[in-house]
XYZ file of C-alpha atoms in Angstrom:
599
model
C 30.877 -7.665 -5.363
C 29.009 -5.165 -7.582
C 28.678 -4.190 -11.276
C 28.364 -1.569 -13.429
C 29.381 -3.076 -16.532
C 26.819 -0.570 -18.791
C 22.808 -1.027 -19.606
C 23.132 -3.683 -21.682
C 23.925 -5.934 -19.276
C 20.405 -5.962 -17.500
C 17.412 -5.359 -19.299
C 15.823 -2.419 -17.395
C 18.586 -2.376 -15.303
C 18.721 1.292 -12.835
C 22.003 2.761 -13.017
C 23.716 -0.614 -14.979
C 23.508 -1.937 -11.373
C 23.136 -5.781 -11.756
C 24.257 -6.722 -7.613
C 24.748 -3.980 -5.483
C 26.431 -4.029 -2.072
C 23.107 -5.345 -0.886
C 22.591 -8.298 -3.252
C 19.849 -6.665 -5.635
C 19.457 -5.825 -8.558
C 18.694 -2.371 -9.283
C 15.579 -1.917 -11.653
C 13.685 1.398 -12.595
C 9.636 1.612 -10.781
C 8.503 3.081 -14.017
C 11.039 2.915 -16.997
C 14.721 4.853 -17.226
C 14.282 8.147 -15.693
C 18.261 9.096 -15.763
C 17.762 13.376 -15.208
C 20.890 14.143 -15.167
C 22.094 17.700 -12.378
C 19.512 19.819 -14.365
C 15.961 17.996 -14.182
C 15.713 17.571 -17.540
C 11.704 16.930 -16.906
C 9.046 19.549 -15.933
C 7.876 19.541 -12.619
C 3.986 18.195 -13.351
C 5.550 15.264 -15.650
C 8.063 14.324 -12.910
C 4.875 14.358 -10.406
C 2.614 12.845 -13.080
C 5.387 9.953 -13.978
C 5.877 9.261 -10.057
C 1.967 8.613 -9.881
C 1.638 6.677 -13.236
C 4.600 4.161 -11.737
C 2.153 3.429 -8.359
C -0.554 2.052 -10.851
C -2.697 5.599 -11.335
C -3.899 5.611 -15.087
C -4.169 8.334 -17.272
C -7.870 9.645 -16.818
C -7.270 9.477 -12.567
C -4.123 11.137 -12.420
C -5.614 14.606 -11.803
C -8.084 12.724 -9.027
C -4.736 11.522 -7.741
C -2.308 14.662 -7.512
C -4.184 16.111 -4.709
C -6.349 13.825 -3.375
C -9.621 14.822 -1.428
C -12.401 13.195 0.455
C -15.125 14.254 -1.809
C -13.171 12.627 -4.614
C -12.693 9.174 -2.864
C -15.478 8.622 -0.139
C -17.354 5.568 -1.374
C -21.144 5.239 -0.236
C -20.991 4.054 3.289
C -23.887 2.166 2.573
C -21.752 -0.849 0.013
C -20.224 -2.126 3.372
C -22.281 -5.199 4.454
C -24.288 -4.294 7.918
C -23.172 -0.689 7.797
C -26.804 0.906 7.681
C -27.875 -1.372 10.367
C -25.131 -0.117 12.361
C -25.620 2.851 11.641
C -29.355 2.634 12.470
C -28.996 1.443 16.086
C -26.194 3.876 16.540
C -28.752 6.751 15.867
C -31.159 5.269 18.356
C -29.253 5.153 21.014
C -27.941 8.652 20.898
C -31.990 9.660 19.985
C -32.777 7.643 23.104
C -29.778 8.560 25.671
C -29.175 4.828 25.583
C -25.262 3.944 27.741
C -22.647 3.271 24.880
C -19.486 1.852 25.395
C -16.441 1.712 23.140
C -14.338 -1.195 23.033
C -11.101 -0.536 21.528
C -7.371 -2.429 21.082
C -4.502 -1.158 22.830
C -3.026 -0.301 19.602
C -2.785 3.121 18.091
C -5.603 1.960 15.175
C -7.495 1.017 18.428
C -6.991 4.393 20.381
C -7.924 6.778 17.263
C -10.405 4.528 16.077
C -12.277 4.785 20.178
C -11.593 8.060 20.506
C -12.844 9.124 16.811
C -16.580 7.615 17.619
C -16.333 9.040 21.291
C -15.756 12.391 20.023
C -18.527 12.271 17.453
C -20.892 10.754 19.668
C -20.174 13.842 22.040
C -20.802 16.496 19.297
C -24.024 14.196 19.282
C -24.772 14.589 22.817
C -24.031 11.369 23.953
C -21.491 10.438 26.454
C -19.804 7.365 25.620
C -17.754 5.509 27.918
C -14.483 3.477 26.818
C -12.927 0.247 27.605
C -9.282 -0.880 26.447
C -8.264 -4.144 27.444
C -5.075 -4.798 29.053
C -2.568 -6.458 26.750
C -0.615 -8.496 29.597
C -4.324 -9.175 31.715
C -6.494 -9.652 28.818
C -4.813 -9.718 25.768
C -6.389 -8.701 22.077
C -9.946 -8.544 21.626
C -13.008 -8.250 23.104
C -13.466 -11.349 26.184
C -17.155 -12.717 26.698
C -16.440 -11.584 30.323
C -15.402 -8.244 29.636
C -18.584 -7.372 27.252
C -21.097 -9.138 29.909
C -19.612 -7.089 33.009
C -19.650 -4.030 30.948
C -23.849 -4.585 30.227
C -24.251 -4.814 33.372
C -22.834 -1.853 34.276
C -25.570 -0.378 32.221
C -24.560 -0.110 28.518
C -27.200 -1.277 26.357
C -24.710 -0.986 22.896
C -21.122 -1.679 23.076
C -18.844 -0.984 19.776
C -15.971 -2.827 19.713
C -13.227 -1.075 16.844
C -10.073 -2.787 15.210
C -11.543 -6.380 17.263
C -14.458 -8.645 17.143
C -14.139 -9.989 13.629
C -13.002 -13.323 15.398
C -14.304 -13.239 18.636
C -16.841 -15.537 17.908
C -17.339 -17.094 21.698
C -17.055 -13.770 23.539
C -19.638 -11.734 21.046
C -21.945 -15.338 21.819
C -22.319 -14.881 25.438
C -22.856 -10.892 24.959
C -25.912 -11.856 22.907
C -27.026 -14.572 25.051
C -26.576 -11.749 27.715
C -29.053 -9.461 25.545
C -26.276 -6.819 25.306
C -26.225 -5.266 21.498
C -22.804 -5.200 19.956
C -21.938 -3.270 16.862
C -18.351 -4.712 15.989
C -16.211 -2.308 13.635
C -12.991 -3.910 12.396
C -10.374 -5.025 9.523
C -9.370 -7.899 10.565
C -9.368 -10.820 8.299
C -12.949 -13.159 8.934
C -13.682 -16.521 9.298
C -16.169 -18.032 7.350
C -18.795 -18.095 9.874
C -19.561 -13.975 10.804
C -19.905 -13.976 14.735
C -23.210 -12.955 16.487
C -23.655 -9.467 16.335
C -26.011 -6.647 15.318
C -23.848 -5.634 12.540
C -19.768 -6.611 11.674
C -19.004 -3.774 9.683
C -15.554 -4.933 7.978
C -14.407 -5.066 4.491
C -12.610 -7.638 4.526
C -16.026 -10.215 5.635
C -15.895 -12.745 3.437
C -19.425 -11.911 1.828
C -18.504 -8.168 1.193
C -19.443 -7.215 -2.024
C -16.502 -6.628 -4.715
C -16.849 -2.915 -4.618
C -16.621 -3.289 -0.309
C -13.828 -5.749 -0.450
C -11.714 -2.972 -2.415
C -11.553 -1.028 0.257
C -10.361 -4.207 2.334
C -7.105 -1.740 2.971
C -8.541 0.280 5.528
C -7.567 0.846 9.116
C -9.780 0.559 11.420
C -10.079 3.836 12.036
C -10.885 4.487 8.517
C -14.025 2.118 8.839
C -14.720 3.615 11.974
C -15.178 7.596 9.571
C -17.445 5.765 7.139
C -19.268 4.544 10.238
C -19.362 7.969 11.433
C -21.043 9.418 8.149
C -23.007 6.418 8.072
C -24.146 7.601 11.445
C -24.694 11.556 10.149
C -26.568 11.010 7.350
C -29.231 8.894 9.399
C -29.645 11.046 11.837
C -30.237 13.869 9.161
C -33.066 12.036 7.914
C -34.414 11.444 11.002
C -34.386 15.252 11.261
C -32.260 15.206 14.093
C -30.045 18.239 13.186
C -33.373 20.671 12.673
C -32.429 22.638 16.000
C -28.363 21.741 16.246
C -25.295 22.494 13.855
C -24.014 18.997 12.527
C -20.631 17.648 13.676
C -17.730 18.459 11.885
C -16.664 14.938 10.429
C -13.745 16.345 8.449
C -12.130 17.837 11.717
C -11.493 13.971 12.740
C -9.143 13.387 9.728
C -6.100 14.172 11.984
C -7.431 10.798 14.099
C -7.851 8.936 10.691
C -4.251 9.956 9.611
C -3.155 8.462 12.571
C -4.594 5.227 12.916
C -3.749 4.526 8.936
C -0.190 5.274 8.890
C 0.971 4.108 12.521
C -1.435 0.421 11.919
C 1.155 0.498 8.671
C -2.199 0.644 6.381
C -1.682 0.746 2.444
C -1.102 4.709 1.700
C -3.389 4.126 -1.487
C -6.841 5.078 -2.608
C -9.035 6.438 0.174
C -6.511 5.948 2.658
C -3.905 8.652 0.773
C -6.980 11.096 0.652
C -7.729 10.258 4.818
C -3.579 11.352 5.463
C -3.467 13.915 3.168
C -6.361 15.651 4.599
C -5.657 14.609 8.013
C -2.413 15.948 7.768
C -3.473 19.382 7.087
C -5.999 18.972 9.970
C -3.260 17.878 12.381
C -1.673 21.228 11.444
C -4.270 23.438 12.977
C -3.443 21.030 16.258
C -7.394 21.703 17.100
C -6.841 18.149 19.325
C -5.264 19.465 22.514
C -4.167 15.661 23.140
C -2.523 15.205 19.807
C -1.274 19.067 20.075
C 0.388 17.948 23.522
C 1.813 15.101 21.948
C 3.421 17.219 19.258
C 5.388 18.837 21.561
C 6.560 16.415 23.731
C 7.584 14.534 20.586
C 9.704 17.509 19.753
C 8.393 18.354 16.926
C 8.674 21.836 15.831
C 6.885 21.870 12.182
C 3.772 21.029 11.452
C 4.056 16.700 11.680
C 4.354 15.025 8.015
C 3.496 11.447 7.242
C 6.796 9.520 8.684
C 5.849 11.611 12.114
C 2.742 9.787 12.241
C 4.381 6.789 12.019
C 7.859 7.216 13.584
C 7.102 9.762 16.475
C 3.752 9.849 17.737
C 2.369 6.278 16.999
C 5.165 4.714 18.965
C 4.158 7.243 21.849
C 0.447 6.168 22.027
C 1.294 2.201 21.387
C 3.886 2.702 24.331
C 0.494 3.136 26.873
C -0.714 -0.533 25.586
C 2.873 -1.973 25.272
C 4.063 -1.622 28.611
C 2.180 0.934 30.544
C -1.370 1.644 30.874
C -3.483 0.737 28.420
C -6.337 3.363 28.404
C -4.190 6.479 28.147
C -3.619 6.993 24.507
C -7.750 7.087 24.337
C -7.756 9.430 27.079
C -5.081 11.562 25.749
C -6.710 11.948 22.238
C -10.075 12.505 23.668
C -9.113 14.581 26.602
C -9.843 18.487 26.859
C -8.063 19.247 29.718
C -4.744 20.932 29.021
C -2.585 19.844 31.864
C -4.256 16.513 31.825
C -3.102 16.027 27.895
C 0.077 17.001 28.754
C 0.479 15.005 31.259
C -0.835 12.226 29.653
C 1.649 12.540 26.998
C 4.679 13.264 28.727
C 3.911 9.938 30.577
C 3.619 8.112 27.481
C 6.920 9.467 26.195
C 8.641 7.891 29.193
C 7.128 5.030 28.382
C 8.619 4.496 25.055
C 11.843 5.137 26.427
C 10.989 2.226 28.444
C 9.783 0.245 25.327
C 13.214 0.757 23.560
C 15.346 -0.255 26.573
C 12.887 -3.347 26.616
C 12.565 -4.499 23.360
C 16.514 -4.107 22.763
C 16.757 -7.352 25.260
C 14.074 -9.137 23.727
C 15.768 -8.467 20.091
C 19.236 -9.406 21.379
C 17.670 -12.857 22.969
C 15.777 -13.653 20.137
C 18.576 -12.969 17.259
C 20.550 -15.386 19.374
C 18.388 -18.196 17.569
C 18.798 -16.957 14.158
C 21.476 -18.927 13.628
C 19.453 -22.222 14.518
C 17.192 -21.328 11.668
C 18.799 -20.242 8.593
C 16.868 -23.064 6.882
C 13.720 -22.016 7.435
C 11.496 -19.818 5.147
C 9.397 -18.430 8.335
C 11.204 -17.436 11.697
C 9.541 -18.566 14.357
C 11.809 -17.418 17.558
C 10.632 -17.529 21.507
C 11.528 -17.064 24.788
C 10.272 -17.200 28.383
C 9.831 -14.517 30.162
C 9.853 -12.053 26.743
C 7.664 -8.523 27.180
C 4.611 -9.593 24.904
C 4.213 -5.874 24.638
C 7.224 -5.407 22.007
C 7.135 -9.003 20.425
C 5.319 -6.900 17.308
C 8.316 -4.670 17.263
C 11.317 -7.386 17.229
C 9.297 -9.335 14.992
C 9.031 -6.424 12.300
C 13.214 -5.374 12.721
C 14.086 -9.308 12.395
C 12.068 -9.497 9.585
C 13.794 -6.767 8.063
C 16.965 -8.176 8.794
C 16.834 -11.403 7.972
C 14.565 -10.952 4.365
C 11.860 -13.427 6.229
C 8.175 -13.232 7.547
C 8.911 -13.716 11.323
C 6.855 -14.136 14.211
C 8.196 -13.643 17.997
C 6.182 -15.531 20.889
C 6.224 -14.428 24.653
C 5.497 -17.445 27.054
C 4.330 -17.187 30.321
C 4.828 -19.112 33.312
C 1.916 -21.366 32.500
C 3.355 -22.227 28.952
C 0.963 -20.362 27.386
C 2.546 -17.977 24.576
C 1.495 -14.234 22.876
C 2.913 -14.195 19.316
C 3.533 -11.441 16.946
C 4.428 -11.807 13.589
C 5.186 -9.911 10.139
C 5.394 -10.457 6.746
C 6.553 -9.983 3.897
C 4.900 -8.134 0.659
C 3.223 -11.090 -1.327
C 3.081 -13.467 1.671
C -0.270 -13.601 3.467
C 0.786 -14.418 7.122
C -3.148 -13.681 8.649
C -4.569 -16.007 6.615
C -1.810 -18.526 7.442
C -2.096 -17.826 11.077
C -5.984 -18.357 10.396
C -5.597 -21.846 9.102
C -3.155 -22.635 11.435
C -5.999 -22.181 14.079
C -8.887 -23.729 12.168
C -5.701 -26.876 11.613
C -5.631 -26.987 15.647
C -2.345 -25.382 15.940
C -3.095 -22.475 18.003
C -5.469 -21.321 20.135
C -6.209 -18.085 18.690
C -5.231 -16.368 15.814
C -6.303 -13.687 13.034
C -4.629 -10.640 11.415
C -4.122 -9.392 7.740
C -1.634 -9.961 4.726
C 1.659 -8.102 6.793
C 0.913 -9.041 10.123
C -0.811 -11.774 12.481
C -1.583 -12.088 16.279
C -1.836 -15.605 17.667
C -1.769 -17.547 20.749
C -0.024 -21.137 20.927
C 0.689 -23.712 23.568
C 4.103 -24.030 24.485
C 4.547 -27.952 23.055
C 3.306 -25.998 19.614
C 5.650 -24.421 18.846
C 7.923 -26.791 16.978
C 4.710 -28.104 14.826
C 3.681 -24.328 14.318
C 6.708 -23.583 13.034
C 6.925 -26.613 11.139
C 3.540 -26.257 9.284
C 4.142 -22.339 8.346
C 7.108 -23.416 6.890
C 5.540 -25.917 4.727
C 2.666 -23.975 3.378
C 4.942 -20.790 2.962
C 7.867 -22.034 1.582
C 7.284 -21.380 -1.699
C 5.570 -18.040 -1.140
C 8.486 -16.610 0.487
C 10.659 -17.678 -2.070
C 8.833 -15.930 -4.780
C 8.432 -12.907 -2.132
C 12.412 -12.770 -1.496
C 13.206 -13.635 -5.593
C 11.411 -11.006 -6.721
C 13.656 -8.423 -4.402
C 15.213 -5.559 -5.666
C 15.910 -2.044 -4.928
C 13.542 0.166 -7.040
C 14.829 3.530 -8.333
C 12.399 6.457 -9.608
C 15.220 8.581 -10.903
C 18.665 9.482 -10.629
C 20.766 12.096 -10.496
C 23.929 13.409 -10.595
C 25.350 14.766 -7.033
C 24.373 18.747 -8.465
C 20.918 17.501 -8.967
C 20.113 16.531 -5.425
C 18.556 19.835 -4.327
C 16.144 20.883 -1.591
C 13.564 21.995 -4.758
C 13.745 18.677 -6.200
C 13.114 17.189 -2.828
C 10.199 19.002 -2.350
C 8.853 18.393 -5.798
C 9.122 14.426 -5.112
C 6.936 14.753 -1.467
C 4.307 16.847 -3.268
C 3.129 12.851 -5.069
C 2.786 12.091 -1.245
C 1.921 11.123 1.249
C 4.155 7.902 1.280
C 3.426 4.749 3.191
C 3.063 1.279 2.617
C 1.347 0.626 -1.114
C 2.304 4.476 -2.066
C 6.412 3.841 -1.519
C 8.480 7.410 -1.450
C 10.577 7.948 -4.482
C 13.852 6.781 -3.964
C 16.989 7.981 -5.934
C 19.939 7.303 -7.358
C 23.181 9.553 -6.787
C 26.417 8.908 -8.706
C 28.762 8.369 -9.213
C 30.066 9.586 -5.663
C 33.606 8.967 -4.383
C 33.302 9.211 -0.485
C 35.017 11.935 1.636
C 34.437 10.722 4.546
C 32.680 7.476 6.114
C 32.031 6.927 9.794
C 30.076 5.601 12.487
C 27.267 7.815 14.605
C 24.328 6.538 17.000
C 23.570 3.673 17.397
C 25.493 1.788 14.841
C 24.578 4.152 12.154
C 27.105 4.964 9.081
C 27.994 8.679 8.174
C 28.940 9.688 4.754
C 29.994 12.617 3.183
C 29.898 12.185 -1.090
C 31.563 13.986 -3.473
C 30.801 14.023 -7.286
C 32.983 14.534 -10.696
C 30.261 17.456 -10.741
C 31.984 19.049 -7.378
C 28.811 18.803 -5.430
C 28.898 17.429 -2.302
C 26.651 16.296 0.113
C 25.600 14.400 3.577
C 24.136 10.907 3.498
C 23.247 8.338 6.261
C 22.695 4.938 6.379
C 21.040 3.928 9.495
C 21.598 0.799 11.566
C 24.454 -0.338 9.105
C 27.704 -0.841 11.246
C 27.675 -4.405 11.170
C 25.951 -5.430 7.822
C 28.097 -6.453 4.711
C 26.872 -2.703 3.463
C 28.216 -1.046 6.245
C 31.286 -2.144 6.244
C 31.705 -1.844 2.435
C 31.196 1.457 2.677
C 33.335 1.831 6.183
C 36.478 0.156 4.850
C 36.364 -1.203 0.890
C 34.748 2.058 -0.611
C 37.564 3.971 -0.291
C 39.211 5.345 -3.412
C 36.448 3.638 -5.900
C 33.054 5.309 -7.229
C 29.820 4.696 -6.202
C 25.946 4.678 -6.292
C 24.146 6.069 -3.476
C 20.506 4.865 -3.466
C 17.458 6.331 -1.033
C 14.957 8.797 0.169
C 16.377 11.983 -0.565
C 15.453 14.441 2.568
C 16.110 18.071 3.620
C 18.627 18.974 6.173
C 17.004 22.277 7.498
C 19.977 22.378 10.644
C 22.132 24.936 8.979
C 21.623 28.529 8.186
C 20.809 27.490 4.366
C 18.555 24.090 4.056
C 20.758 21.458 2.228
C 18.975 18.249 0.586
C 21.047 14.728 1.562
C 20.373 11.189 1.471
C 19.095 8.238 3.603
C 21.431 5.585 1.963
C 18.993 2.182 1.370
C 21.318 0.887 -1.041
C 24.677 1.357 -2.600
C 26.427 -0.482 -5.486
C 30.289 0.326 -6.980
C 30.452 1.871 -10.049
C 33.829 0.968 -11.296
């Protein structure tokens, strides 16, 4: 089932391996980097190779190895509409005008609101905030929803991570006379909607230099929107008789909103979580402090915490609870409000699992109907639309296929979800599927899409992604393999060389953690923990031993490789070495992504 018949017999071939237990390949991220138990490289080329294999060159590695602000803020002013923005921002704070932040129910939504309502108090305004309710009102801003709120008295509404399609609702808020400042990262249509400014990189007349940073959360747009903001009213004198607000102390929102919206961890975006991080350590945010806690965490949070622990919290409000408190928990200042807050939101995503667990069962049940088809499109009546993003995402990664999930209601009216995979562009499918009168709304980026389709659609949805994807995805799924940074004999996986890989960090989507080799292993022992989750214990010709998972694996071909056939025969062992800090003396072991025989 797997090889390792020697280098030779694939060129650049990791470890020999040619078809692991997975299917792949095995190929090396930035040439052979074999150390061995001892290292054999220094600490600041291991760290300087690790950045030169994610595409930093020579001259920027130093830029790169601890990334800052000052080192990567571009002028806010290359963004197209950003110093108009900007400039009506700074009169309505001058002039006490009523703002109003529109925000999604998502967790780029929530820290990109309560970022601007926090600077706008340090301002000395007091914004209000609106979040839409996903089951009520679904995504974006409605024509209804901006008119009601003008005439509740806001002259200037900012809507954040929405707007960049809602070309009908921002119409009638201008019609209405109501100014609206739209702040997004959304892919655009051709045609910008009405607006006083749609600051977005990702317009389609954004300059080259914008349009680089077309990888930014929202939340990251809405920071350069905030210094925007800063260094107008500076010139306007405005800070001659009060301190200026501390932009920097909002990183821990920025870190947020970038990891949990599943953002590309490169460029500005690994100087926003870096910084943020060590912002979010000082837990000056009583909200996000509160949060901490009741996610159990008892170290300062790293990157996978942002996107593993406390963004599922937050999205839990808009997913099946209440859709305004993850704004009101980040912004709040209120101690046993906060906590609260976030202890409700933790039930809720207890709630969330229990609920999307039936939707994934339901929908896997079609699988089976589609094994043909290069895009999964899989619905149900009666679905939660508040988890559809979630199934969609774990089918994706189960079945190696972009994949969208669609809730419909009574009416026949359906909420879809979908994700991609790397080198397939499912928003600007889903786009042209709209403007090609398949859906009635739709938008989203490169790795995920939004959309909403009439039930007789479906099939012709479906249909059409499949026949303008095809060949995408089959380049996208070709072009597979596992990618190894190193390897190293079982002796060599130490808590020091764990902590030397995280320091090229932090690690998201575009920035991938190193992942290693181990080998060649026999295992000890092999069994099943959790939910479906697959226990090892390895053991090498070295005598070092050590603790490896491989999670959610029961029932895959891996699984039960390494449950039943492994026994007696050496192996790889390929993933993201971490530290097990539960014993008296921290131990390093390994989150198994991949395994291959070696005999």
């Amino acid at each position: 089932m797997a090889s390792l018949a020697g280098h030779h017999e694939l060129e650049g071939a990791a470890c020999g391996i040619t078809h692991s237990l997975s299917g792949k390949a095995w190929r090396w991220r930035g040439g052979n980097m074999a150390l061995g138990a001892g290292g054999g490289m220094a600490g600041e080329d291991l760290v300087t190779q690790l950045l030169t294999s994610r595409g930093v060159s020579a001259e920027d590695i130093e830029r790169h190895r601890n990334p800052t602000i000052r080192d990567f803020l571009p002028d806010p002013s290359i963004f197209a509409d950003m110093d108009t923005a900007a400039d009506r921002l700074a009169q309505a704070v001058v002039s006490g005008e009523a703002i109003t932040i529109y925000g999604d129910y998502d967790v780029d939504g929530a820290t990109s609101s309560a970022l601007l309502i926090r600077l706008l108090r340090e301002l000395g305004a007091n914004p209000a905030h609106y979040i839409p309710d996903r089951l009520l009102e679904g995504y974006g801003p409605s024509g209804e929803a901006l008119v009601r709120i003008g005439e509740q008295g806001s002259s200037l509404i900012v809507t954040v991570d929405c707007g960049a399609m809602a070309h009908e609702a921002l119409a009638m808020a201008h019609e209405a006379g109501i100014d609206v400042i739209v702040v997004d990262h959304h892919k655009c249509a051709s045609e910008n909607p009405r607006t006083v400014a749609l600051v977005n990189p990702n317009r389609l007349d954004s300059s080259d230099e914008a349009a680089s940073h077309g990888h930014l959360a929202a939340v990251g747009v809405a920071f350069l929107l905030g210094v925007a903001l800063v260094r107008t009213l500076r010139s306007r004198g405005f800070f001659a008789d009060r301190p200026a607000p501390d932009l920097m102390g909002l990183l821990d929102l920025v870190a947020l909103g970038t990891v949990a919206d599943v953002a590309p961890i490169h460029g500005l975006n690994r100087a926003f979580v870096a910084q943020g991080l060590k912002v979010m350590a000082h837990r000056r945010n009583v909200g996000l402090s509160a949060l901490i806690d009741t996610s159990r965490l008892k170290r300062a949070p790293q990157c996978s915490d942002l996107g593993f622990a406390l963004g599922p919290r937050i999205n839990a409000g808009g997913r099946v609870g209440e859709s305004t408190l993850g704004v009101r928990l980040l912004t709040g200042e209120d101690l046993p409000e906060v906590q609260d807050i976030a202890s409700r939101l933790d039930a809720l995503n207890e709630e969330r699992r229990a609920i999307e667990a039936e939707v994934q069962a339901a929908a896997e049940e079609q699988l089976a109907g589609q094994h043909n088809r290069s895009v999964l499109v899989l619905s149900g009546k009666g679905w939660h639309p508040g988890v559809i993003g979630i199934v969609a995402g774990r089918i994706k990664e189960k079945a190696g296929k972009p994949t969208i999930v669609v809730a419909f209601d009574e009416n026949g009216e359906g909420k879809g979800s979908g994700r991609s995979l790397s080198g397939v562009d499912l928003g600007a499918a889903i786009i042209a599927a709209r403007e090609h009168g398949l859906l009635v709304k739709g938008g989203g980026h490169a790795m995920a899409a939004g959309l909403t389709v009439e039930e007789g659609q479906i099939d012709a949805l479906a249909d059409w992604l499949d026949s303008q994807l095809a060949r995408d995805v089959d380049r996208a799924r070709a072009s597979q393999a596992t990618v190894v940074d190193i390897s190293v004999s079982p002796r060599g996986l130490q808590p020091d060389l764990v902590e030397l890989l995280e320091s090229a960090g932090p690690f998201g989507v575009g920035w991938p953690a190193p992942r290693i080799a181990v080998g060649p292993v026999k295992l000890v022992k092999a069994d099943v923990v959790g939910n479906g989750h697959v226990r090892l214990i390895a053991a090498g010709q070295d005598g070092a031993r050590f603790k490896a998972i491989v999670f959610r694996a029961e029932e895959s071909d891996m699984g039960q490789a390494l449950l039943h056939a492994s026994r007696g025969r050496s192996l790889w062992l390929a993933g993201r070495p971490k530290i097990d800090d539960w014993g008296a003396v921290p131990a390093a072991e390994l989150h198994v992504e991949d395994a291959a025989f070696a005999d």
